[in-house]
Short mmCIF file of C-alpha atoms in Angstrom, two decimals:
data_model
loop_
_atom_site.label_atom_id
_atom_site.label_comp_id
_atom_site.label_asym_id
_atom_site.label_seq_id
_atom_site.Cartn_x
_atom_site.Cartn_y
_atom_site.Cartn_z
CA UNK D 1193 0.04 -0.07 -0.07
CA UNK D 1194 2.92 2.26 0.89
CA UNK D 1195 4.53 1.68 -2.50
CA UNK D 1196 1.23 2.51 -4.25
CA UNK D 1197 0.87 5.81 -2.34
CA UNK D 1198 4.41 6.60 -3.20
CA UNK D 1199 3.87 5.99 -6.97
CA UNK D 1200 0.59 8.17 -6.96
CA UNK D 1201 2.66 11.02 -5.30
CA UNK D 1202 5.10 10.46 -8.16
CA UNK D 1203 2.23 10.74 -10.62
CA UNK D 1204 1.14 14.01 -8.95
CA UNK D 1205 4.66 15.52 -9.55
CA UNK D 1206 4.77 14.12 -13.14
CA UNK D 1207 1.41 15.91 -13.77
CA UNK D 1208 3.04 19.22 -12.56
CA UNK D 1209 6.07 18.89 -15.02
CA UNK D 1210 4.36 19.90 -18.21
CA UNK D 1211 3.89 23.57 -16.98
CA UNK D 1212 7.78 23.91 -17.35
CA UNK D 1213 6.93 24.11 -21.16
CA UNK D 1214 4.80 27.32 -20.73
CA UNK D 1215 6.08 30.76 -19.93
CA UNK D 1216 7.78 31.73 -17.60
CA UNK D 1217 10.09 28.83 -17.79
CA UNK D 1218 9.38 28.74 -21.54
CA UNK D 1219 10.89 25.33 -22.16
CA UNK D 1220 8.43 24.72 -25.13
CA UNK D 1221 10.50 21.89 -26.51
CA UNK D 1222 10.06 19.92 -23.23
CA UNK D 1223 6.40 19.37 -24.07
CA UNK D 1224 7.39 16.78 -26.66
CA UNK D 1225 8.97 14.52 -24.06
CA UNK D 1226 7.68 15.50 -20.56
CA UNK D 1227 4.55 13.35 -20.45
CA UNK D 1228 6.71 10.14 -20.88
CA UNK D 1229 7.61 9.70 -17.13
CA UNK D 1230 4.01 10.05 -15.93
CA UNK D 1231 2.82 7.68 -18.71
CA UNK D 1232 5.45 5.13 -17.67
CA UNK D 1233 4.26 5.33 -14.07
CA UNK D 1234 0.63 4.76 -15.29
CA UNK D 1235 1.68 2.00 -17.67
CA UNK D 1236 3.42 0.11 -14.82
CA UNK D 1237 0.30 0.19 -12.52
CA UNK D 1238 -0.62 -3.50 -11.46
CA UNK D 1239 -4.18 -3.20 -12.33
CA UNK D 1240 -6.44 -1.00 -14.54
CA UNK D 1241 -8.05 0.50 -11.40
CA UNK D 1242 -4.61 1.53 -10.15
CA UNK D 1243 -3.79 3.14 -13.53
CA UNK D 1244 -7.04 5.20 -13.28
CA UNK D 1245 -5.88 6.32 -9.81
CA UNK D 1246 -2.48 7.42 -11.14
CA UNK D 1247 -4.12 9.13 -14.12
CA UNK D 1248 -6.27 11.10 -11.67
CA UNK D 1249 -3.35 12.14 -9.50
CA UNK D 1250 -1.52 13.26 -12.71
CA UNK D 1251 -4.46 15.45 -13.66
CA UNK D 1252 -4.60 16.93 -10.31
CA UNK D 1253 -0.89 17.80 -10.31
CA UNK D 1254 -1.31 19.27 -13.62
CA UNK D 1255 -4.23 21.52 -12.61
CA UNK D 1256 -2.37 22.67 -9.37
CA UNK D 1257 0.65 23.58 -11.18
CA UNK D 1258 -1.33 25.21 -14.02
CA UNK D 1259 -3.59 27.42 -11.55
CA UNK D 1260 -1.21 27.87 -8.64
CA UNK D 1261 -1.42 31.66 -9.27
CA UNK D 1262 -5.12 31.69 -8.55
CA UNK D 1263 -4.71 30.78 -5.03
CA UNK D 1264 -5.41 34.35 -3.66
CA UNK D 1265 -8.72 34.30 -5.36
CA UNK D 1266 -9.75 30.71 -4.84
CA UNK D 1267 -8.04 29.81 -1.52
CA UNK D 1268 -8.69 26.32 -0.49
CA UNK D 1269 -11.01 26.00 -3.45
CA UNK D 1270 -7.98 25.38 -5.63
CA UNK D 1271 -7.46 21.89 -4.04
CA UNK D 1272 -11.06 21.08 -4.41
CA UNK D 1273 -10.97 22.23 -8.17
CA UNK D 1274 -7.72 20.07 -8.81
CA UNK D 1275 -9.31 16.98 -7.35
CA UNK D 1276 -12.66 17.33 -9.14
CA UNK D 1277 -11.33 18.45 -12.51
CA UNK D 1278 -8.44 16.06 -12.36
CA UNK D 1279 -10.74 13.04 -12.40
CA UNK D 1280 -11.03 13.02 -16.30
CA UNK D 1281 -7.37 12.02 -16.46
CA UNK D 1282 -8.43 8.69 -14.89
CA UNK D 1283 -9.87 7.76 -18.30
CA UNK D 1284 -6.51 8.84 -19.91
CA UNK D 1285 -4.67 6.61 -17.39
CA UNK D 1286 -6.94 3.56 -18.37
CA UNK D 1287 -6.38 4.17 -22.10
CA UNK D 1288 -2.67 4.02 -21.43
CA UNK D 1289 -2.87 0.84 -19.37
CA UNK D 1290 -5.17 -0.94 -21.71
CA UNK D 1291 -3.45 -0.01 -25.02
CA UNK D 1292 0.38 0.26 -24.26
CA UNK D 1293 2.07 -2.02 -25.61
CA UNK D 1294 -0.61 -4.40 -26.67
CA UNK D 1295 -2.19 -2.23 -29.25
CA UNK D 1296 0.40 0.30 -30.39
CA UNK D 1297 -1.43 1.71 -33.50
CA UNK D 1298 -4.53 2.24 -31.42
CA UNK D 1299 -2.50 3.84 -28.59
CA UNK D 1300 -1.17 6.35 -31.03
CA UNK D 1301 -4.72 7.40 -31.94
CA UNK D 1302 -6.72 6.72 -28.72
CA UNK D 1303 -4.27 8.17 -25.99
CA UNK D 1304 -3.94 11.68 -27.46
CA UNK D 1305 -7.63 11.53 -28.34
CA UNK D 1306 -8.47 10.96 -24.74
CA UNK D 1307 -6.30 13.89 -23.69
CA UNK D 1308 -8.00 16.15 -26.19
CA UNK D 1309 -11.48 15.32 -24.87
CA UNK D 1310 -10.18 16.45 -21.45
CA UNK D 1311 -9.14 19.71 -22.94
CA UNK D 1312 -12.41 20.05 -24.64
CA UNK D 1313 -14.26 19.32 -21.43
CA UNK D 1314 -12.38 21.81 -19.38
CA UNK D 1315 -12.78 24.37 -22.11
CA UNK D 1316 -16.46 24.43 -21.57
CA UNK D 1317 -17.11 28.11 -20.36
CA UNK D 1318 -19.32 26.90 -17.41
CA UNK D 1319 -16.59 24.71 -16.12
CA UNK D 1320 -14.03 27.55 -15.96
CA UNK D 1321 -12.21 27.74 -19.35
CA UNK D 1322 -9.21 26.35 -21.27
CA UNK D 1323 -6.33 27.62 -19.33
CA UNK D 1324 -3.04 25.79 -20.23
CA UNK D 1325 -4.00 23.80 -23.12
CA UNK D 1326 -0.96 21.79 -24.06
CA UNK D 1327 -0.68 23.06 -27.62
CA UNK D 1328 -0.40 26.57 -26.39
CA UNK D 1329 3.06 25.65 -25.09
CA UNK D 1330 4.47 25.98 -28.71
CA UNK D 1331 3.62 29.75 -28.99
CA UNK D 1332 7.42 30.54 -29.60
CA UNK D 1333 7.74 28.15 -32.48
CA UNK D 1334 5.95 29.33 -35.63
CA UNK D 1335 6.63 26.17 -37.54
CA UNK D 1336 4.66 24.21 -34.84
CA UNK D 1337 2.06 26.93 -34.60
CA UNK D 1338 1.22 26.40 -38.26
CA UNK D 1339 -0.67 23.32 -37.04
CA UNK D 1340 -3.11 25.76 -35.37
CA UNK D 1341 -4.22 27.09 -38.72
CA UNK D 1342 -5.26 23.78 -39.77
CA UNK D 1343 -6.95 22.49 -36.69
CA UNK D 1344 -6.58 25.06 -33.84
CA UNK D 1345 -4.66 24.66 -30.77
CA UNK D 1346 -6.30 21.20 -30.51
CA UNK D 1347 -4.07 19.79 -33.38
CA UNK D 1348 -0.91 20.90 -31.67
CA UNK D 1349 -2.04 19.26 -28.47
CA UNK D 1350 -2.82 16.07 -30.27
CA UNK D 1351 0.50 16.04 -32.09
CA UNK D 1352 2.43 16.63 -28.70
CA UNK D 1353 0.49 13.75 -26.88
CA UNK D 1354 0.95 11.38 -30.01
CA UNK D 1355 4.52 12.19 -30.04
CA UNK D 1356 5.01 11.36 -26.24
CA UNK D 1357 2.95 8.12 -26.73
CA UNK D 1358 5.19 7.03 -29.56
CA UNK D 1359 8.32 7.50 -27.39
CA UNK D 1360 6.59 5.55 -24.51
CA UNK D 1361 5.79 2.80 -27.03
CA UNK D 1362 9.46 2.79 -28.17
CA UNK D 1363 10.57 2.33 -24.47
CA UNK D 1364 8.16 -0.54 -23.69
CA UNK D 1365 8.03 -2.33 -27.16
CA UNK D 1366 11.77 -2.61 -28.21
CA UNK D 1367 10.80 -4.94 -31.11
CA UNK D 1368 8.69 -2.14 -32.75
CA UNK D 1369 11.32 0.54 -31.63
CA UNK D 1370 12.55 1.56 -35.29
CA UNK D 1371 8.89 1.89 -36.55
CA UNK D 1372 7.81 3.86 -33.56
CA UNK D 1373 10.78 6.28 -33.76
CA UNK D 1374 9.96 6.81 -37.41
CA UNK D 1375 6.29 7.45 -36.43
CA UNK D 1376 7.40 10.04 -33.84
CA UNK D 1377 9.63 11.77 -36.32
CA UNK D 1378 6.72 11.83 -38.87
CA UNK D 1379 4.52 13.63 -36.17
CA UNK D 1380 7.26 15.96 -35.48
CA UNK D 1381 7.73 17.21 -39.16
CA UNK D 1382 4.11 17.85 -40.00
CA UNK D 1383 4.22 21.25 -38.52
CA UNK D 1384 7.26 22.53 -40.13
CA UNK D 1385 6.23 21.04 -43.43
CA UNK D 1386 2.91 22.80 -43.12
CA UNK D 1387 4.78 26.02 -42.42
CA UNK D 1388 7.09 25.75 -45.29
CA UNK D 1389 4.51 24.95 -47.82
CA UNK D 1390 1.99 27.68 -46.68
CA UNK D 1391 2.28 31.09 -48.28
CA UNK D 1392 2.45 34.22 -46.22
CA UNK D 1393 -1.12 35.61 -45.41
CA UNK D 1394 -2.04 38.35 -47.87
CA UNK D 1395 -1.83 41.87 -46.33
CA UNK D 1396 -4.01 44.42 -48.14
CA UNK D 1397 -2.92 47.52 -46.01
CA UNK D 1398 -1.07 48.27 -42.73
CA UNK D 1399 -2.49 49.47 -39.47
CA UNK D 1400 -0.20 51.27 -36.78
CA UNK D 1401 -1.28 50.34 -33.28
CA UNK D 1402 -0.01 51.83 -30.07
CA UNK D 1403 -0.43 49.81 -26.88
CA UNK D 1404 -0.35 51.75 -23.53
CA UNK D 1405 0.92 50.22 -20.31
CA UNK D 1406 0.91 52.33 -17.25
CA UNK D 1407 1.70 49.71 -14.78
CA UNK D 1408 0.17 48.99 -11.56
CA UNK D 1409 -1.80 52.13 -10.45
CA UNK D 1410 -4.54 51.26 -7.87
CA UNK D 1411 -6.27 54.59 -7.74
CA UNK D 1412 -8.70 54.91 -10.62
CA UNK D 1413 -8.18 58.56 -11.18
CA UNK D 1414 -4.39 58.11 -11.16
CA UNK D 1415 -4.67 55.19 -13.66
CA UNK D 1416 -6.79 57.15 -16.06
CA UNK D 1417 -4.41 60.12 -15.89
CA UNK D 1418 -1.36 57.86 -16.37
CA UNK D 1419 -2.85 56.23 -19.60
CA UNK D 1420 -3.84 59.81 -20.72
CA UNK D 1421 -0.20 61.17 -20.24
CA UNK D 1422 1.28 58.25 -22.17
CA UNK D 1423 -1.35 58.61 -24.88
CA UNK D 1424 -0.70 62.41 -25.29
CA UNK D 1425 2.93 61.80 -25.92
CA UNK D 1426 2.42 59.18 -28.77
CA UNK D 1427 2.94 59.74 -32.47
CA UNK D 1428 -0.06 59.58 -34.65
CA UNK D 1429 -1.49 56.06 -34.85
CA UNK D 1430 -4.55 54.39 -36.38
CA UNK D 1431 -5.48 52.70 -33.05
CA UNK D 1432 -4.52 53.42 -29.56
CA UNK D 1433 -5.36 50.57 -26.99
CA UNK D 1434 -5.51 50.91 -23.23
CA UNK D 1435 -5.58 47.93 -20.91
CA UNK D 1436 -8.47 46.28 -19.09
CA UNK D 1437 -10.03 48.36 -16.26
CA UNK D 1438 -8.19 51.41 -17.49
CA UNK D 1439 -11.43 53.55 -16.97
CA UNK D 1440 -12.84 53.01 -13.54
CA UNK D 1441 -16.00 55.12 -14.06
CA UNK D 1442 -19.24 54.72 -16.12
CA UNK D 1443 -18.55 56.99 -19.05
CA UNK D 1444 -22.36 57.54 -19.64
CA UNK D 1445 -22.27 59.54 -16.31
CA UNK D 1446 -18.80 61.03 -16.67
CA UNK D 1447 -19.09 63.35 -19.79
CA UNK D 1448 -16.01 65.12 -18.57
CA UNK D 1449 -13.96 61.95 -18.87
CA UNK D 1450 -15.44 61.19 -22.39
CA UNK D 1451 -14.45 64.65 -23.35
CA UNK D 1452 -10.79 64.15 -22.26
CA UNK D 1453 -10.70 60.79 -24.22
CA UNK D 1454 -12.17 62.46 -27.24
CA UNK D 1455 -9.49 65.19 -27.16
CA UNK D 1456 -6.90 62.25 -27.41
CA UNK D 1457 -8.30 61.08 -30.83
CA UNK D 1458 -6.07 63.60 -32.58
CA UNK D 1459 -3.49 60.84 -32.06
CA UNK D 1460 -5.91 58.06 -33.39
CA UNK D 1461 -8.98 56.30 -32.34
CA UNK D 1462 -8.79 55.08 -28.77
CA UNK D 1463 -9.99 51.83 -27.35
CA UNK D 1464 -10.52 51.95 -23.63
CA UNK D 1465 -11.89 49.50 -21.13
CA UNK D 1466 -14.48 50.46 -18.64
CA UNK D 1467 -14.87 48.48 -15.32
CA UNK D 1468 -17.54 50.29 -13.44
CA UNK D 1469 -20.98 50.24 -12.02
CA UNK D 1470 -23.60 51.67 -14.21
CA UNK D 1471 -26.74 53.60 -13.33
CA UNK D 1472 -28.73 50.47 -12.66
CA UNK D 1473 -26.00 49.16 -10.04
CA UNK D 1474 -24.66 46.45 -12.34
CA UNK D 1475 -20.95 45.94 -12.90
CA UNK D 1476 -19.50 44.84 -16.24
CA UNK D 1477 -16.36 45.30 -18.14
CA UNK D 1478 -16.67 47.09 -21.63
CA UNK D 1479 -14.42 47.84 -24.45
CA UNK D 1480 -15.28 51.28 -25.74
CA UNK D 1481 -14.09 52.83 -28.96
CA UNK D 1482 -13.74 56.61 -28.87
CA UNK D 1483 -13.67 58.45 -32.09
CA UNK D 1484 -13.54 62.23 -32.96
CA UNK D 1485 -17.15 62.48 -32.06
CA UNK D 1486 -17.05 60.57 -28.72
CA UNK D 1487 -18.15 57.15 -27.97
CA UNK D 1488 -18.31 55.30 -31.14
CA UNK D 1489 -19.01 51.61 -30.12
CA UNK D 1490 -19.11 49.21 -27.13
CA UNK D 1491 -18.41 45.51 -26.42
CA UNK D 1492 -19.20 43.91 -23.17
CA UNK D 1493 -16.96 41.27 -21.99
CA UNK D 1494 -18.79 37.82 -22.41
CA UNK D 1495 -16.47 35.27 -20.76
CA UNK D 1496 -15.76 36.16 -17.12
CA UNK D 1497 -12.98 34.92 -15.08
CA UNK D 1498 -14.22 32.21 -12.64
CA UNK D 1499 -13.79 33.41 -8.94
CA UNK D 1500 -12.12 36.55 -10.22
CA UNK D 1501 -15.21 38.22 -11.63
CA UNK D 1502 -17.82 35.77 -10.57
CA UNK D 1503 -18.20 32.71 -8.52
CA UNK D 1504 -19.91 29.72 -10.23
CA UNK D 1505 -22.55 28.13 -8.25
CA UNK D 1506 -22.43 31.11 -5.80
CA UNK D 1507 -25.23 29.70 -3.74
CA UNK D 1508 -23.22 26.59 -2.85
CA UNK D 1509 -19.68 28.00 -2.72
CA UNK D 1510 -20.05 31.67 -2.31
CA UNK D 1511 -18.55 31.44 1.15
CA UNK D 1512 -15.10 31.46 -0.64
CA UNK D 1513 -15.51 35.18 -1.04
CA UNK D 1514 -15.30 35.46 2.85
CA UNK D 1515 -11.90 33.62 3.12
CA UNK D 1516 -10.11 34.73 -0.11
CA UNK D 1517 -9.98 37.47 -2.70
CA UNK D 1518 -12.84 35.76 -4.74
CA UNK D 1519 -15.45 37.99 -6.40
CA UNK D 1520 -17.75 39.61 -3.87
CA UNK D 1521 -20.40 39.93 -6.47
CA UNK D 1522 -20.82 38.50 -9.87
CA UNK D 1523 -20.15 40.92 -12.84
CA UNK D 1524 -22.72 40.95 -15.67
CA UNK D 1525 -21.57 39.20 -18.89
CA UNK D 1526 -22.26 40.44 -22.45
CA UNK D 1527 -24.22 38.63 -25.08
CA UNK D 1528 -21.46 37.67 -27.58
CA UNK D 1529 -18.62 38.72 -29.65
CA UNK D 1530 -18.85 41.81 -32.00
CA UNK D 1531 -16.64 43.96 -34.15
CA UNK D 1532 -15.77 47.59 -34.40
CA UNK D 1533 -14.66 49.82 -37.30
CA UNK D 1534 -11.81 52.28 -37.18
CA UNK D 1535 -11.69 54.17 -40.47
CA UNK D 1536 -11.30 51.33 -43.13
CA UNK D 1537 -10.09 48.45 -40.78
CA UNK D 1538 -12.45 46.20 -38.75
CA UNK D 1539 -11.16 45.08 -35.33
CA UNK D 1540 -12.34 42.17 -33.05
CA UNK D 1541 -12.13 43.53 -29.47
CA UNK D 1542 -11.93 40.78 -26.70
CA UNK D 1543 -11.14 41.24 -23.00
CA UNK D 1544 -8.34 39.55 -20.95
CA UNK D 1545 -9.35 35.84 -20.16
CA UNK D 1546 -11.17 35.71 -23.48
CA UNK D 1547 -7.78 35.19 -25.27
CA UNK D 1548 -7.92 31.60 -23.79
CA UNK D 1549 -10.98 30.79 -25.95
CA UNK D 1550 -10.31 29.61 -29.57
CA UNK D 1551 -13.95 30.03 -30.44
CA UNK D 1552 -14.08 33.76 -29.71
CA UNK D 1553 -11.27 34.45 -32.12
CA UNK D 1554 -13.04 32.55 -34.74
CA UNK D 1555 -16.31 34.41 -33.92
CA UNK D 1556 -14.90 37.92 -34.32
CA UNK D 1557 -13.25 36.80 -37.70
CA UNK D 1558 -16.54 35.42 -38.96
CA UNK D 1559 -17.99 38.83 -38.30
CA UNK D 1560 -15.34 40.49 -40.34
CA UNK D 1561 -12.34 41.30 -37.99
CA UNK D 1562 -9.08 41.91 -39.65
CA UNK D 1563 -7.23 42.40 -36.46
CA UNK D 1564 -7.78 40.82 -32.98
CA UNK D 1565 -7.41 43.21 -30.07
CA UNK D 1566 -7.28 41.92 -26.42
CA UNK D 1567 -7.31 44.29 -23.37
CA UNK D 1568 -5.86 42.72 -20.24
CA UNK D 1569 -4.85 43.48 -16.73
CA UNK D 1570 -3.22 40.92 -14.32
CA UNK D 1571 -2.05 43.11 -11.21
CA UNK D 1572 -3.37 40.41 -8.90
CA UNK D 1573 -0.91 37.85 -10.31
CA UNK D 1574 1.85 40.27 -11.31
CA UNK D 1575 4.68 38.26 -9.87
CA UNK D 1576 3.53 34.88 -11.02
CA UNK D 1577 3.74 32.88 -14.27
CA UNK D 1578 0.35 34.09 -15.31
CA UNK D 1579 1.12 37.28 -17.27
CA UNK D 1580 3.59 35.97 -19.75
CA UNK D 1581 1.44 32.80 -20.21
CA UNK D 1582 -1.64 34.84 -20.83
CA UNK D 1583 0.21 37.21 -23.26
CA UNK D 1584 1.51 33.99 -25.24
CA UNK D 1585 -2.19 32.91 -25.99
CA UNK D 1586 -2.45 35.88 -28.44
CA UNK D 1587 0.15 34.17 -30.64
CA UNK D 1588 -1.83 30.93 -30.77
CA UNK D 1589 -5.02 32.94 -31.65
CA UNK D 1590 -3.13 34.82 -34.35
CA UNK D 1591 -1.88 31.55 -35.95
CA UNK D 1592 -5.31 29.88 -35.77
CA UNK D 1593 -7.19 32.87 -37.48
CA UNK D 1594 -4.56 34.17 -39.69
CA UNK D 1595 -5.07 37.62 -38.12
CA UNK D 1596 -2.44 39.87 -36.49
CA UNK D 1597 -3.16 40.05 -32.82
CA UNK D 1598 -2.37 42.48 -30.01
CA UNK D 1599 -2.70 42.62 -26.30
CA UNK D 1600 -2.60 45.86 -24.31
CA UNK D 1601 -2.16 45.00 -20.74
CA UNK D 1602 -2.60 47.57 -18.07
CA UNK D 1603 0.22 46.12 -15.97
CA UNK D 1604 1.93 43.96 -18.55
CA UNK D 1605 2.65 41.84 -20.62
CA UNK D 1606 1.63 43.84 -23.72
CA UNK D 1607 2.41 42.03 -26.95
CA UNK D 1608 1.86 41.93 -30.63
CA UNK D 1609 2.04 39.15 -33.20
CA UNK D 1610 1.69 38.93 -36.86
CA UNK D 1611 -0.82 36.69 -38.72
CA UNK D 1612 1.24 33.63 -38.38
CA UNK D 1613 1.81 34.04 -34.68
CA UNK D 1614 5.29 35.49 -34.99
CA UNK D 1615 6.21 37.88 -32.20
CA UNK D 1616 6.61 41.55 -33.16
CA UNK D 1617 6.62 43.30 -29.77
CA UNK D 1618 6.77 42.35 -26.07
CA UNK D 1619 6.64 44.67 -23.03
CA UNK D 1620 7.05 42.82 -19.71
CA UNK D 1621 5.53 43.54 -16.52
CA UNK D 1622 8.42 45.62 -15.23
CA UNK D 1623 8.16 48.18 -17.99
CA UNK D 1624 5.88 51.19 -18.38
CA UNK D 1625 5.06 53.22 -21.43
CA UNK D 1626 3.89 52.21 -24.92
CA UNK D 1627 4.58 49.98 -27.72
CA UNK D 1628 3.87 51.16 -31.30
CA UNK D 1629 3.62 48.47 -33.94
CA UNK D 1630 2.82 48.30 -37.72
CA UNK D 1631 0.71 45.39 -38.71
CA UNK D 1632 -0.03 43.90 -42.09
CA UNK D 1633 -3.75 43.72 -42.33
CA UNK D 1634 -5.37 40.89 -44.25
CA UNK D 1635 -8.59 41.29 -46.32
CA UNK D 1636 -11.92 40.15 -44.58
CA UNK D 1637 -12.11 37.31 -47.08
CA UNK D 1638 -9.00 35.56 -45.88
CA UNK D 1639 -9.55 32.44 -44.03
CA UNK D 1640 -7.44 29.66 -42.47
CA UNK D 1641 -8.71 26.06 -42.56
CA UNK D 1642 -9.50 26.38 -38.95
CA UNK D 1643 -11.49 29.57 -39.42
CA UNK D 1644 -13.63 27.57 -42.04
CA UNK D 1645 -14.01 24.34 -40.20
CA UNK D 1646 -13.74 25.19 -36.46
CA UNK D 1647 -13.19 22.67 -33.73
CA UNK D 1648 -13.43 19.42 -35.83
CA UNK D 1649 -10.22 18.04 -34.37
CA UNK D 1650 -11.55 17.70 -30.64
CA UNK D 1651 -14.97 16.40 -31.81
CA UNK D 1652 -13.17 13.64 -33.86
CA UNK D 1653 -11.14 12.87 -30.68
CA UNK D 1654 -14.43 12.54 -28.78
CA UNK D 1655 -15.84 10.12 -31.31
CA UNK D 1656 -12.56 8.01 -31.28
CA UNK D 1657 -12.70 8.11 -27.35
CA UNK D 1658 -16.35 7.03 -27.14
CA UNK D 1659 -15.66 4.24 -29.49
CA UNK D 1660 -12.82 3.03 -27.62
CA UNK D 1661 -14.90 3.29 -24.21
CA UNK D 1662 -17.51 1.21 -25.95
CA UNK D 1663 -15.09 -1.44 -27.20
CA UNK D 1664 -13.33 -1.68 -23.82
CA UNK D 1665 -16.73 -2.17 -22.09
CA UNK D 1666 -17.72 -4.81 -24.59
CA UNK D 1667 -14.39 -6.59 -24.10
CA UNK D 1668 -14.83 -6.47 -20.34
CA UNK D 1669 -18.33 -7.85 -20.40
CA UNK D 1670 -17.17 -10.79 -22.60
#
């Protein structure tokens, strides 16, 4: 019993290891081998039941490491979240124990499919959202990111888990080692081959964007004034973007602030973010486009941050707000994605955590967005791994949609990526000021395969997983 407990603890640690592939450590290459130790522990389980336990512990370790920075907001709820949402990895553990090495070809398909189903499940907005999807670890490598244009971040995740599975099989099935290594290499070259064979996205015109980053300023008047000063010193630009919560007042009831913002449009259109209570007493976060005549358009944040902006199932677990920094009240979400127009370019504004959702990037592109703009603030997690990991998501969304993507973060990281996900600019959390970037803007008609076909990869993985479960159940009953 002691040995089993020790190996489950090792599975917990093995589950935490993949986070080294994400920022800040940034060891993206590690993702291609880092699952193997955990998979070996699961494969060595004496029974299928024990493999399920080890898979569960692996998943809990992954979530604890991925979400450690939420501890101030969730408190003890983080452990509960890791235990509950780590459970689906038990199915992954069963797939490994059942198929490796007895059914190597099936393992290469089913094991990564099962992982993808877990990512799809935890990407459901009502369950929190898709933080730390494995494919996002490749944000620094445009050749690998090219898979996102074909099948979204999901296809990158599938390739990574399939490669790890091939390595695992090569270890435990020496007679097939040469074939398995060849299969692993074939998986590895698909991304670079796609990158080499795909032409550069068309650019009909350019757009000059300025990103304003005043840093951590808690007083809302001083925060507004700091962004105002930075903006006033900018050269002319087509679009100036302030970070999330840059305006702490309801502009409808503060015409004086609207007038100050309108005066800044001599530099270019200004996209600010309002985080305030309106006349009815409701709180929401809104991206507001200011033009020469004042407020021109508005988008209300649709996907809110669990515990930070609302508490799911507040009636049951609302007590967390009394022992942590979880949201004291729920903000009001918007009704869906929309686009805005600045002169002759259409932008898709999204707010902070919304950069984690692949479907929202597709949604604004379907509505005509030529550039995706994120507004963010991560002051609560400033010293953690969260800000750079969050900024890196914009690279993945750019590669998926074939659209240049920028993020203006009130407190950093502000960043910009071209239409293939290549980094153009990066302002870390320790810097203050602005970034000015010129983007190549594709025509509205330009579409990647992922834009056209959507999330077909995880749904194919779901079909494969369900088929494997049915076959496994049939075999067991026999």
